[in-house]
Short mmCIF file of C-alpha atoms and ligand atoms in Angstrom, two decimals:
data_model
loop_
_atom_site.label_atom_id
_atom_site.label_comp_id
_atom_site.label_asym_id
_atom_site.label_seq_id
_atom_site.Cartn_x
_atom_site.Cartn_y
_atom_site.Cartn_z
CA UNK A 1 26.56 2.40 55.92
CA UNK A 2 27.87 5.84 57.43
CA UNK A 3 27.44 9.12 54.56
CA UNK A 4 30.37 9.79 53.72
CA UNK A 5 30.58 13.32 54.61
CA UNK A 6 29.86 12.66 58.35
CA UNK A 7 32.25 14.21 60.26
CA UNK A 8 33.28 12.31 63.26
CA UNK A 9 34.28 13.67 66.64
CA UNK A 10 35.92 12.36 69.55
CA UNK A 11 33.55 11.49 72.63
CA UNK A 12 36.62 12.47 75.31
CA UNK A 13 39.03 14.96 73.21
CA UNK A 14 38.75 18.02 71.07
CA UNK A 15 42.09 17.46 68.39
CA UNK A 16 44.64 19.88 68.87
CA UNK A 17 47.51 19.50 66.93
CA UNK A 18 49.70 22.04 68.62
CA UNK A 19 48.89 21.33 72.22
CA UNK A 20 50.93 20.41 74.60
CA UNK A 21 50.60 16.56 75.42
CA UNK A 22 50.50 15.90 71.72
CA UNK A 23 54.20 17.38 71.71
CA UNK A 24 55.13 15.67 75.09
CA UNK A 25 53.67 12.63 74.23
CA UNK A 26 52.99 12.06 70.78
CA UNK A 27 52.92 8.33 70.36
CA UNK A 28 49.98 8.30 73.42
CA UNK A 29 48.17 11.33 72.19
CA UNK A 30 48.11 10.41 68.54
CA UNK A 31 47.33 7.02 69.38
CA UNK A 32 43.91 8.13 71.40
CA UNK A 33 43.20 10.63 68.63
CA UNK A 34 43.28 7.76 65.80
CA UNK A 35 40.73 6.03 67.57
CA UNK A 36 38.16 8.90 66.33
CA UNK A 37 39.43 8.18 62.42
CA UNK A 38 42.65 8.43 60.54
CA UNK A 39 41.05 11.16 58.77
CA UNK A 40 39.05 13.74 61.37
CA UNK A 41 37.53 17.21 60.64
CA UNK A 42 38.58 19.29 63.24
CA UNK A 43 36.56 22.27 64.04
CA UNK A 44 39.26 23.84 65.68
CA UNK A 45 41.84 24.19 63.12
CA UNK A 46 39.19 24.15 60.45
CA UNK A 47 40.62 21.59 58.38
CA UNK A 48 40.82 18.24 57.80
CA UNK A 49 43.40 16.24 59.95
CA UNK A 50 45.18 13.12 58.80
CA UNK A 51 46.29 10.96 61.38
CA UNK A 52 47.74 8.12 60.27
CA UNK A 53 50.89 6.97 58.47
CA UNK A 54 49.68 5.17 55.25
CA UNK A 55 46.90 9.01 54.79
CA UNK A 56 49.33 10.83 55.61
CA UNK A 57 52.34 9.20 52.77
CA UNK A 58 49.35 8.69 50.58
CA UNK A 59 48.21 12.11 50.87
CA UNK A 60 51.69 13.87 50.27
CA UNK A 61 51.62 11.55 46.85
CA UNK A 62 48.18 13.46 46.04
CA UNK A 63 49.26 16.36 44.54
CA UNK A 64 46.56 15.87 41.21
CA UNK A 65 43.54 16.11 43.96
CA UNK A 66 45.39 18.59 47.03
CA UNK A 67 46.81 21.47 46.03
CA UNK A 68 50.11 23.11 47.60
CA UNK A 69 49.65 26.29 45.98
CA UNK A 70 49.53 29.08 48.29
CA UNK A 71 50.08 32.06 45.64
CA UNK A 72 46.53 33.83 45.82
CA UNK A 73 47.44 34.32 49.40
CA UNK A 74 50.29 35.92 48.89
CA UNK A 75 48.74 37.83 45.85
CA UNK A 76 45.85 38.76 47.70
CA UNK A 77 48.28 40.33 50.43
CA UNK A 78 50.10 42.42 47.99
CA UNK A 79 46.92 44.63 46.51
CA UNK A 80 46.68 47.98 47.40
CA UNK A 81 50.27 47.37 48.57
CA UNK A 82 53.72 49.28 47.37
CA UNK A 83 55.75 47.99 44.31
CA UNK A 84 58.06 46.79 46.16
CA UNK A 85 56.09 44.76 48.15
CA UNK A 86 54.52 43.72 44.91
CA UNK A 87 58.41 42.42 44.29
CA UNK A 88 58.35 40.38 47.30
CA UNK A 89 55.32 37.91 46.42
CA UNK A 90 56.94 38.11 42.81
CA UNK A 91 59.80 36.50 44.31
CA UNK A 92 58.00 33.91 46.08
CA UNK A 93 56.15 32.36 43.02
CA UNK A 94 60.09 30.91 42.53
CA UNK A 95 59.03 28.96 46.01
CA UNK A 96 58.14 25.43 44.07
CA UNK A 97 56.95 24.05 48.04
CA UNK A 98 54.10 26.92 47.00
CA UNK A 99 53.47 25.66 43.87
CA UNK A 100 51.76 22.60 41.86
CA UNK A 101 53.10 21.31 38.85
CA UNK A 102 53.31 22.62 35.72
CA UNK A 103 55.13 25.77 37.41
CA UNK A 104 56.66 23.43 40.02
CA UNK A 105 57.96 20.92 37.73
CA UNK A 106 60.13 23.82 35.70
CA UNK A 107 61.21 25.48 39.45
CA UNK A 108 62.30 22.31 40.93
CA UNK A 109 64.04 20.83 37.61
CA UNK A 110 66.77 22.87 37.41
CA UNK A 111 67.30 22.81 41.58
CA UNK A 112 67.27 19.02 41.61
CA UNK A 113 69.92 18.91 38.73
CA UNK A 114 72.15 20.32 41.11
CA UNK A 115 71.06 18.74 44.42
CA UNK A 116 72.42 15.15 44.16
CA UNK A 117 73.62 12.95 45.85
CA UNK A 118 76.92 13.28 44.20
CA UNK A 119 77.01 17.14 44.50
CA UNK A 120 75.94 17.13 48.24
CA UNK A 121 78.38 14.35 49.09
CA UNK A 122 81.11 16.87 47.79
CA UNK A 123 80.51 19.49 50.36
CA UNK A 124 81.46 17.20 52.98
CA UNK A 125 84.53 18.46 53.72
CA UNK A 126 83.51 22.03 53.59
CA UNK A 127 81.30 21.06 56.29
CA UNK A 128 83.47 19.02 58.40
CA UNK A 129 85.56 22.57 58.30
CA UNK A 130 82.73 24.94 58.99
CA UNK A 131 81.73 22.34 62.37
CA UNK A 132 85.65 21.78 62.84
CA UNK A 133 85.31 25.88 63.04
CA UNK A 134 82.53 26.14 65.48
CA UNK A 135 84.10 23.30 67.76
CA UNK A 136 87.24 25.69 68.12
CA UNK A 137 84.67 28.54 69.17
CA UNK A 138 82.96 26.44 71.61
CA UNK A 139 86.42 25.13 72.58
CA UNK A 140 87.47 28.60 73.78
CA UNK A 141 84.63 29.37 75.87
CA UNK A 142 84.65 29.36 79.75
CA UNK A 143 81.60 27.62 81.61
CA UNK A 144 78.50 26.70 80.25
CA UNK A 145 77.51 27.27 76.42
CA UNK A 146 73.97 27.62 74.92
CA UNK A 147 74.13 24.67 72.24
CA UNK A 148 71.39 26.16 70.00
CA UNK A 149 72.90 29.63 70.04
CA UNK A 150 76.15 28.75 69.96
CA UNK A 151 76.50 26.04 67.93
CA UNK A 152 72.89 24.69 65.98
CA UNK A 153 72.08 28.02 64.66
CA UNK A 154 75.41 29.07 62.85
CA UNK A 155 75.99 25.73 61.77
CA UNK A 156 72.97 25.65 59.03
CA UNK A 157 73.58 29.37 57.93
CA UNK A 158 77.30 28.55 57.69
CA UNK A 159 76.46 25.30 55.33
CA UNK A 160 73.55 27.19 53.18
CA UNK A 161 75.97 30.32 52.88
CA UNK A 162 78.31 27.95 50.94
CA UNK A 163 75.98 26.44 49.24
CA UNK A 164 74.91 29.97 47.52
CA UNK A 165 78.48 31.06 47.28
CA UNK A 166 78.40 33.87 49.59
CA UNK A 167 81.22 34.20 52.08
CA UNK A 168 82.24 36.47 54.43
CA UNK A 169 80.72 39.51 55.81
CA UNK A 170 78.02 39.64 53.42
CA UNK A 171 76.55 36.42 54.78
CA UNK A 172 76.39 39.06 58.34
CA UNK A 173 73.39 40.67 55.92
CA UNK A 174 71.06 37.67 55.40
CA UNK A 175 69.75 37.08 58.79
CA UNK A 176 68.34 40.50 59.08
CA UNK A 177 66.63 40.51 55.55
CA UNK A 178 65.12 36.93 56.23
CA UNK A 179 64.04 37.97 59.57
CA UNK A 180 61.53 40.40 57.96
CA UNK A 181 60.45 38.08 54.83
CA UNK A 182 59.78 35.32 57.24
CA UNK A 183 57.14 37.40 58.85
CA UNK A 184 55.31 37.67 55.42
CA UNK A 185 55.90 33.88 54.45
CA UNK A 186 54.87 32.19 57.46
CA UNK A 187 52.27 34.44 58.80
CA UNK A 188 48.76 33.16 59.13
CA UNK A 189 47.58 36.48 57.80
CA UNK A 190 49.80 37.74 55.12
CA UNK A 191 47.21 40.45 54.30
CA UNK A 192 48.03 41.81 57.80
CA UNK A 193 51.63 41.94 57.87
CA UNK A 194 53.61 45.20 58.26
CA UNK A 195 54.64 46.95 54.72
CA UNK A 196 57.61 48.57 55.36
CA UNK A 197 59.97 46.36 56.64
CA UNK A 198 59.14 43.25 54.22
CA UNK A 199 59.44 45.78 51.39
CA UNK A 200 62.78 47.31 52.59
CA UNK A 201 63.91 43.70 53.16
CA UNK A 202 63.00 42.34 49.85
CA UNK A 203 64.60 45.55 48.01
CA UNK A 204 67.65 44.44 49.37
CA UNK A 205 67.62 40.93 48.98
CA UNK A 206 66.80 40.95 45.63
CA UNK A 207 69.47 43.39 44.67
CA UNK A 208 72.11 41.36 46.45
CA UNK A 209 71.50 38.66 44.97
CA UNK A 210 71.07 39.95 41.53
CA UNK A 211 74.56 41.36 41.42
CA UNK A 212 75.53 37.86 43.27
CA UNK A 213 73.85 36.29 40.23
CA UNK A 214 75.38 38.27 37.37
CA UNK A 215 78.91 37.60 39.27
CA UNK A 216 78.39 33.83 38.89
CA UNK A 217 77.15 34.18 35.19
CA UNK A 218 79.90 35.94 34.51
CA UNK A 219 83.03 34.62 36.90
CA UNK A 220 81.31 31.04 37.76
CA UNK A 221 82.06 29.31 41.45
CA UNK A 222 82.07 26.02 42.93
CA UNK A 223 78.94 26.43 44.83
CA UNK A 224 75.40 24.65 44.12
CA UNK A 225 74.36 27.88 43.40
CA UNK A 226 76.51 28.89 40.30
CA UNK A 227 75.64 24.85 39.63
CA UNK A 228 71.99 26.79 38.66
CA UNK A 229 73.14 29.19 37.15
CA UNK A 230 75.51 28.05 34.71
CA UNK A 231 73.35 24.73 33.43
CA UNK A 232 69.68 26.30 33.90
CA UNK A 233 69.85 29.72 34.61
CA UNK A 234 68.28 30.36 31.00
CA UNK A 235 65.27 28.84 31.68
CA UNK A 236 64.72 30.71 34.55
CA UNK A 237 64.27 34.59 35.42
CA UNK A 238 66.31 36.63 37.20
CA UNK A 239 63.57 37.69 39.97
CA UNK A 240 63.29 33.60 40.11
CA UNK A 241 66.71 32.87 40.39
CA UNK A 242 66.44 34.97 43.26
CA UNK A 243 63.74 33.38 44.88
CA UNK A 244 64.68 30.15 44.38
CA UNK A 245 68.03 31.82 46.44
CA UNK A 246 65.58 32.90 49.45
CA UNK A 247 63.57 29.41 49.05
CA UNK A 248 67.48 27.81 50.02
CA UNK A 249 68.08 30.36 52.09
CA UNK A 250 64.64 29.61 54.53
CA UNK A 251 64.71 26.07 53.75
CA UNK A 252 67.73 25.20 54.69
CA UNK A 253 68.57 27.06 57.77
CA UNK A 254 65.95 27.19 60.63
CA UNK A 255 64.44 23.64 59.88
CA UNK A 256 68.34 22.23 60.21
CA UNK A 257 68.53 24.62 63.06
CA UNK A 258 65.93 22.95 64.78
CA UNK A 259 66.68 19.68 64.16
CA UNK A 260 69.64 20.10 65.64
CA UNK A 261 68.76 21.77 68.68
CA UNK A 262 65.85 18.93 69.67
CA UNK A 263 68.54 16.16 69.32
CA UNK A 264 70.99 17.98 71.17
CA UNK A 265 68.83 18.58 73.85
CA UNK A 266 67.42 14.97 73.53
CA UNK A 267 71.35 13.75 74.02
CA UNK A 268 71.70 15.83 76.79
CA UNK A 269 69.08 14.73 78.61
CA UNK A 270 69.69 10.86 77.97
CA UNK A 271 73.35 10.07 78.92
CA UNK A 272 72.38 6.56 77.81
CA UNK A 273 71.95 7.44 74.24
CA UNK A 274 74.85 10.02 74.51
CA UNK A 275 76.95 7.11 76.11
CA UNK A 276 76.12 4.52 73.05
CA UNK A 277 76.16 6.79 70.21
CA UNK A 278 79.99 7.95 71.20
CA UNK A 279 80.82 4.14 70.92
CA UNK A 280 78.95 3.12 67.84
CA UNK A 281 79.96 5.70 64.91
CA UNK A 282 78.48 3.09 62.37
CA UNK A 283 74.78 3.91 63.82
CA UNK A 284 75.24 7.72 62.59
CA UNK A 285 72.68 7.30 59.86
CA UNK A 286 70.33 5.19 61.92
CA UNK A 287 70.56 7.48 64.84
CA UNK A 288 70.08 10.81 62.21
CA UNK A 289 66.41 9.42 60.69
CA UNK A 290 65.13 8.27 64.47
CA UNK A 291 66.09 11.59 65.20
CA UNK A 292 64.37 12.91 62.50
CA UNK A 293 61.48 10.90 63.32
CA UNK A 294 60.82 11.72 66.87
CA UNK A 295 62.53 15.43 66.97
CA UNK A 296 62.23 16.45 63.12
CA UNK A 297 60.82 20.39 63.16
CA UNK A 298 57.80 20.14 60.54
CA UNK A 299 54.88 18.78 62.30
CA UNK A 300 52.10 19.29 60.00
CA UNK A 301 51.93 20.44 56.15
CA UNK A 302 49.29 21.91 54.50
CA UNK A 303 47.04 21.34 51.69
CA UNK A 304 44.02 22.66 50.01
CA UNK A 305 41.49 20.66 48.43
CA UNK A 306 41.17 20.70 44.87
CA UNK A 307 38.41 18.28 43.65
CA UNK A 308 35.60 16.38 45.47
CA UNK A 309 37.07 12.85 47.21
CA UNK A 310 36.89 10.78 49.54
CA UNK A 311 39.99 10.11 52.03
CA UNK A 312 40.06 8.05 55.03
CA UNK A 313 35.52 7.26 54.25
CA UNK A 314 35.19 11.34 54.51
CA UNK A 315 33.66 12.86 51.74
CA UNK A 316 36.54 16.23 50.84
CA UNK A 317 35.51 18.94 49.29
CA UNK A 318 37.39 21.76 46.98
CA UNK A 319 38.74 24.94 48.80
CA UNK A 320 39.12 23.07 52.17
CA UNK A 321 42.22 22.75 54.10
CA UNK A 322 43.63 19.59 54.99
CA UNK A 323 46.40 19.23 57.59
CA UNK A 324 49.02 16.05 57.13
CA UNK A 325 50.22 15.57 60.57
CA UNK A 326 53.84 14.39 60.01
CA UNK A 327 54.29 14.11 63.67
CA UNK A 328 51.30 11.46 63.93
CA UNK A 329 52.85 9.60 61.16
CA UNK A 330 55.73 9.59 62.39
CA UNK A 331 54.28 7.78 65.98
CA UNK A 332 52.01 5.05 64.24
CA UNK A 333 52.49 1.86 65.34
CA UNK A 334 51.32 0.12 62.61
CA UNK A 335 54.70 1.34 60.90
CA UNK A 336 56.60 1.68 63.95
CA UNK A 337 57.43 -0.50 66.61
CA UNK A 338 56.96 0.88 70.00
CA UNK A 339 57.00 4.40 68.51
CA UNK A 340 57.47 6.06 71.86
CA UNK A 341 60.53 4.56 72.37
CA UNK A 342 64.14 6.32 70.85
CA UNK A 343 66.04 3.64 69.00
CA UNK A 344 69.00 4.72 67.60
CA UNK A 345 69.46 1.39 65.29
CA UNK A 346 65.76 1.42 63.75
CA UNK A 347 65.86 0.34 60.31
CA UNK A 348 64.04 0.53 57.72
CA UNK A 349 62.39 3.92 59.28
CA UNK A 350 60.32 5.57 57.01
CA UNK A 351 59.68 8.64 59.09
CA UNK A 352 57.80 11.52 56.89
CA UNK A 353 59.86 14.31 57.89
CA UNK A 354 61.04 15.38 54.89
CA UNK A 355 57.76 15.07 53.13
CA UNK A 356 57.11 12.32 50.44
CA UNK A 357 56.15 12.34 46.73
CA UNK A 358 56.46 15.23 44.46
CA UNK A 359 57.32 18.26 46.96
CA UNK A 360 60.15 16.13 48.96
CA UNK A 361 62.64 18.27 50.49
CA UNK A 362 64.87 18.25 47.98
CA UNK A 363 68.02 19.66 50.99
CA UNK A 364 66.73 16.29 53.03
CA UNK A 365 70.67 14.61 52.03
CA UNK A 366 72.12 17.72 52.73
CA UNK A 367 70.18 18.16 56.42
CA UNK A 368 71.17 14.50 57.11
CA UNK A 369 75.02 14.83 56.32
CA UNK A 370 75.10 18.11 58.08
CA UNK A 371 73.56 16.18 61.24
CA UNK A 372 75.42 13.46 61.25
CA UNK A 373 79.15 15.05 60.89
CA UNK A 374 77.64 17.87 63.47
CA UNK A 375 77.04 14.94 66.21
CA UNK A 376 79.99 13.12 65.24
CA UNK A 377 82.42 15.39 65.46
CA UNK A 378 80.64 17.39 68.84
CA UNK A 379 80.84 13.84 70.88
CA UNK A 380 84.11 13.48 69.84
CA UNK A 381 85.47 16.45 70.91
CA UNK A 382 83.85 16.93 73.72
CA UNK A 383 83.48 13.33 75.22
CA UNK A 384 82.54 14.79 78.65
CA UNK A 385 79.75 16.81 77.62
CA UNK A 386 76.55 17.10 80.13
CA UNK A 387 73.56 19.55 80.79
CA UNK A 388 74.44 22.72 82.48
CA UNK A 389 70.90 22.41 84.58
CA UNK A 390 67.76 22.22 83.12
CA UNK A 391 67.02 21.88 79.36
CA UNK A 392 63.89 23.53 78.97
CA UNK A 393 60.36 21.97 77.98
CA UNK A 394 59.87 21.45 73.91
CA UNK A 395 57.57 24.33 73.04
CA UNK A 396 55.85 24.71 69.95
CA UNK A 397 52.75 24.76 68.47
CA UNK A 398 50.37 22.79 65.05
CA UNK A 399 53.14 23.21 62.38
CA UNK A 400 56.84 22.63 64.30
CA UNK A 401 58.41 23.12 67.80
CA UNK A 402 61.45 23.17 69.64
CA UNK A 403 63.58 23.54 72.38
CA UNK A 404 66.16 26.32 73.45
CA UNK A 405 68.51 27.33 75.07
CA UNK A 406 70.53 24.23 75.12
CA UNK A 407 72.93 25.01 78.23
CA UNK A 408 76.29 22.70 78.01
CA UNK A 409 79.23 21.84 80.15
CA UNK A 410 81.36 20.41 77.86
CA UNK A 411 84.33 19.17 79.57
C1 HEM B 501 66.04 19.02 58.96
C2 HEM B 501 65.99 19.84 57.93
C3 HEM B 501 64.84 19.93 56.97
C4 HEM B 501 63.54 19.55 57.11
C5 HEM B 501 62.88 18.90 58.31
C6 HEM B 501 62.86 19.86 55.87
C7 HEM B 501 61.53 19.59 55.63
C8 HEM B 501 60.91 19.74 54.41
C9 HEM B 501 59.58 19.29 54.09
C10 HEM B 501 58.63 18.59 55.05
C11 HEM B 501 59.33 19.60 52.79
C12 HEM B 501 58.06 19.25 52.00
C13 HEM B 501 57.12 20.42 51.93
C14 HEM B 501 55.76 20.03 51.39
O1 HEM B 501 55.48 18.86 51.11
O2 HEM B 501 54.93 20.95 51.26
C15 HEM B 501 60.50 20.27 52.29
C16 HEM B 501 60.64 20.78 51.02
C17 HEM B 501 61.74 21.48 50.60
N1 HEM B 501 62.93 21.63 51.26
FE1 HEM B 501 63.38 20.94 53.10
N2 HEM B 501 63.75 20.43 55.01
C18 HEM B 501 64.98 20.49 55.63
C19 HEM B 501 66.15 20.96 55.10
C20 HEM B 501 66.28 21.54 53.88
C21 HEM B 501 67.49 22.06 53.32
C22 HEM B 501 68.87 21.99 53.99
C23 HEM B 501 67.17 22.61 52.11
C24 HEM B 501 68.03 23.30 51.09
C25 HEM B 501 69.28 23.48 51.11
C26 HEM B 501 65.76 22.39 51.89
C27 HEM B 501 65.07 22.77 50.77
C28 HEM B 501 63.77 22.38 50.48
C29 HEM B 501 63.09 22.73 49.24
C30 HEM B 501 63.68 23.54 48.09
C31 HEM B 501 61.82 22.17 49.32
C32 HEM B 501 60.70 22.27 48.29
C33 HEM B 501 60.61 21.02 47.46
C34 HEM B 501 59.40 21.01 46.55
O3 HEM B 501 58.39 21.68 46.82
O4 HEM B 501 59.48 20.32 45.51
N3 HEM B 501 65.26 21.73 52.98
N4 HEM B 501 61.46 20.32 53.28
#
């Protein structure tokens, strides 16, 4: 019998999770990388690498054994640092992805209270006007349009903007301010990132939204956002309030954004799919999870170790990383039928890109509405709608990719 802590490696292929055949051809990468183990240590991401569908669902159901929590990082980052850098990583401990339970049970609680199905299924119309909106834009332009610029990347800001209540020109202010917190939150090295700019950034943020906060307290809205404030806003802070505010604000817009933009780009390229989704409306939902499944933007989460175990016959031990490669999942063909392969109609599908278990995305109804009335109602209008030339090559790397500009003729 093997020990268990013997680390298996591939005779004919160091695992890279972020190069390029394994995003051009997932289902016949991944497949030739599961024949070295569902569960692999890879010495070039330093972690250990899950592989298959059943590790990786079982894994994201783990939580008592891998850890999400990512707050030393950030804590570590801030020392020696200003106070209002300090402010920043204060507002991130409201980021419940970052955080196991008992602190991510009391963040998520009140958000999940007002994300339901009910709730999201109410914004529907706001979002068939925001799209109705952006179709008019598009409708007015002469010649080619970039898809993602035009038409992917508003869309999600748009939706999220209503979501917090904020209309109008102040929404103009968020993408500058999340522009320069995303460089702290999804840097490799947040020790190394530059001061001034994150702590200008979060200054601003947080007193926005603090004075957007005490406006809903005291005049409330219609929007998800006054939702948490009026029912749980007690039990939470005010610096959380606002980070849970950033947490929708990140979460919500460049993930959809991408989504978006691969599928797009996917439909461009395959008049065949474009052709059969404009005549079968009924496959929206269908179409919206394959799309997820072969074109969803998170690739890989992350997770510590937190006690000695085994996974997958490897012996894990505490403090090391382990990677759950959604996008592997995603192309196992023990779960999915010729997983290379785009159908529009699979069902069931249970594709991982939303995450499973405890830290599911808890915007994953809202991404999928916003998907499917964004295809919908962009076939429909423009029924003619081709590439303008080449759509360029997916790019991307371990943890998501995708694919712009999108260039359009649409009539
Ligand atoms: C296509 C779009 C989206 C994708 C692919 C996506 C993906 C994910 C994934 C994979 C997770 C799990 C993270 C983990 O296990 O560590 C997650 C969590 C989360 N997502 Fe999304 N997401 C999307 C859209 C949204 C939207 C629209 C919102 C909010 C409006 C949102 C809010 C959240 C939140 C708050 C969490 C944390 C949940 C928790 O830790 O309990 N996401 N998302």
């Amino acid at each position: 019998m093997k020990p268990l802590s013997k680390r298996r490696k591939l005779p004919d292929m160091e695992l890279d999770l972020g190069c390029e055949a394994s995003i051009r051809d997932p289902a016949g990468y991944f497949a030739r990388a599961r024949e070295g183990g569902d569960v692999q240590w890879s010495d070039r991401h330093r972690a250990w690498v899950l592989l298959s569908h059943a590790e990786v669902a079982a894994a994201f159901r783990d939580h008592q054994r891998l850890s999400s929590d990512r707050m030393d990082t950030f804590e570590r980052a801030a020392r020696g640092r200003s106070e209002a850098f300090h402010r920043a990583v204060e507002m991130l401990h409201a980021w419940l992805n970052f955080r196991d339970p008992p602190a991510h049970t009391r963040l998520r609680e009140p958000l999940a209270s007002a994300f339901t199905p009910r709730a999201v299924s109410g914004l529907e119309a706001r979002i068939r006007a925001i799209v109705a909106g952006r179709l008019d834009a598009l409708a007015a332009a002469q010649g080619p349009v970039d898809l993602s610029a035009e038409f992917a990347r508003p869309l999600p800001a748009l939706v999220i903007a209503a979501v917090l209540g904020v209309e109008g020109e102040e929404r103009e202010r968020f993408q500058a301010w999340s522009d320069d917190i995303a460089s702290l939150v999804f840097s490799l090295q947040p020790g190394a990132v530059e001061e001034e700019p994150v702590a200008r950034a979060a200054q601003e943020f947080i007193a926005f939204f603090e004075r957007h906060i005490e406006r809903e307290q005291r005049e409330p809205g219609d929007s998800l956002l006054s939702f948490v404030v009026q029912a749980e806003g007690d039990r939470l802070s005010a610096i959380e309030l606002v980070g849970l505010c950033t947490l929708l604000l990140f979460g919500g817009h460049e993930t959809t954004t991408t989504l978006l933009i691969n599928t797009l780009a996917t439909l461009l390229e395959r008049p065949d799919l474009r052709a059969w989704l404009r005549e079968h409306p009924g496959a929206d939902e269908t179409a919206v999870e394959e799309f997820m499944r072969v074109g969803g933007p998170a690739r890989t989460m992350p997770r510590k170790v937190r006690e000695k175990h085994e996974r997958g016959g490897q012996l894990l031990r505490p403090g090391q990383t382990v990677f759950l490669c959604i996008a592997a999942a995603n192309h196992d063909p023990a779960v999915f039928e010729r997983p290379g392969e785009i159908d529009l109609l699979r069902d069931p599908n249970p594709q991982l890109g939303f995450g499973w278990g405890l830290h599911y995305c808890l915007g994953a109804n809202l991404a999928r509405l916003e998907a499917r009335i964004a295809l919908r109602m962009l076939l429909e209008r423009f029924p003619a709608m081709r590439p303008a030339g080449a759509i360029p090559a997916i790019r991307g790397g371990v943890m998501g990719f995708g694919r712009r500009p999108v260039p359009a003729l649409l009539r």
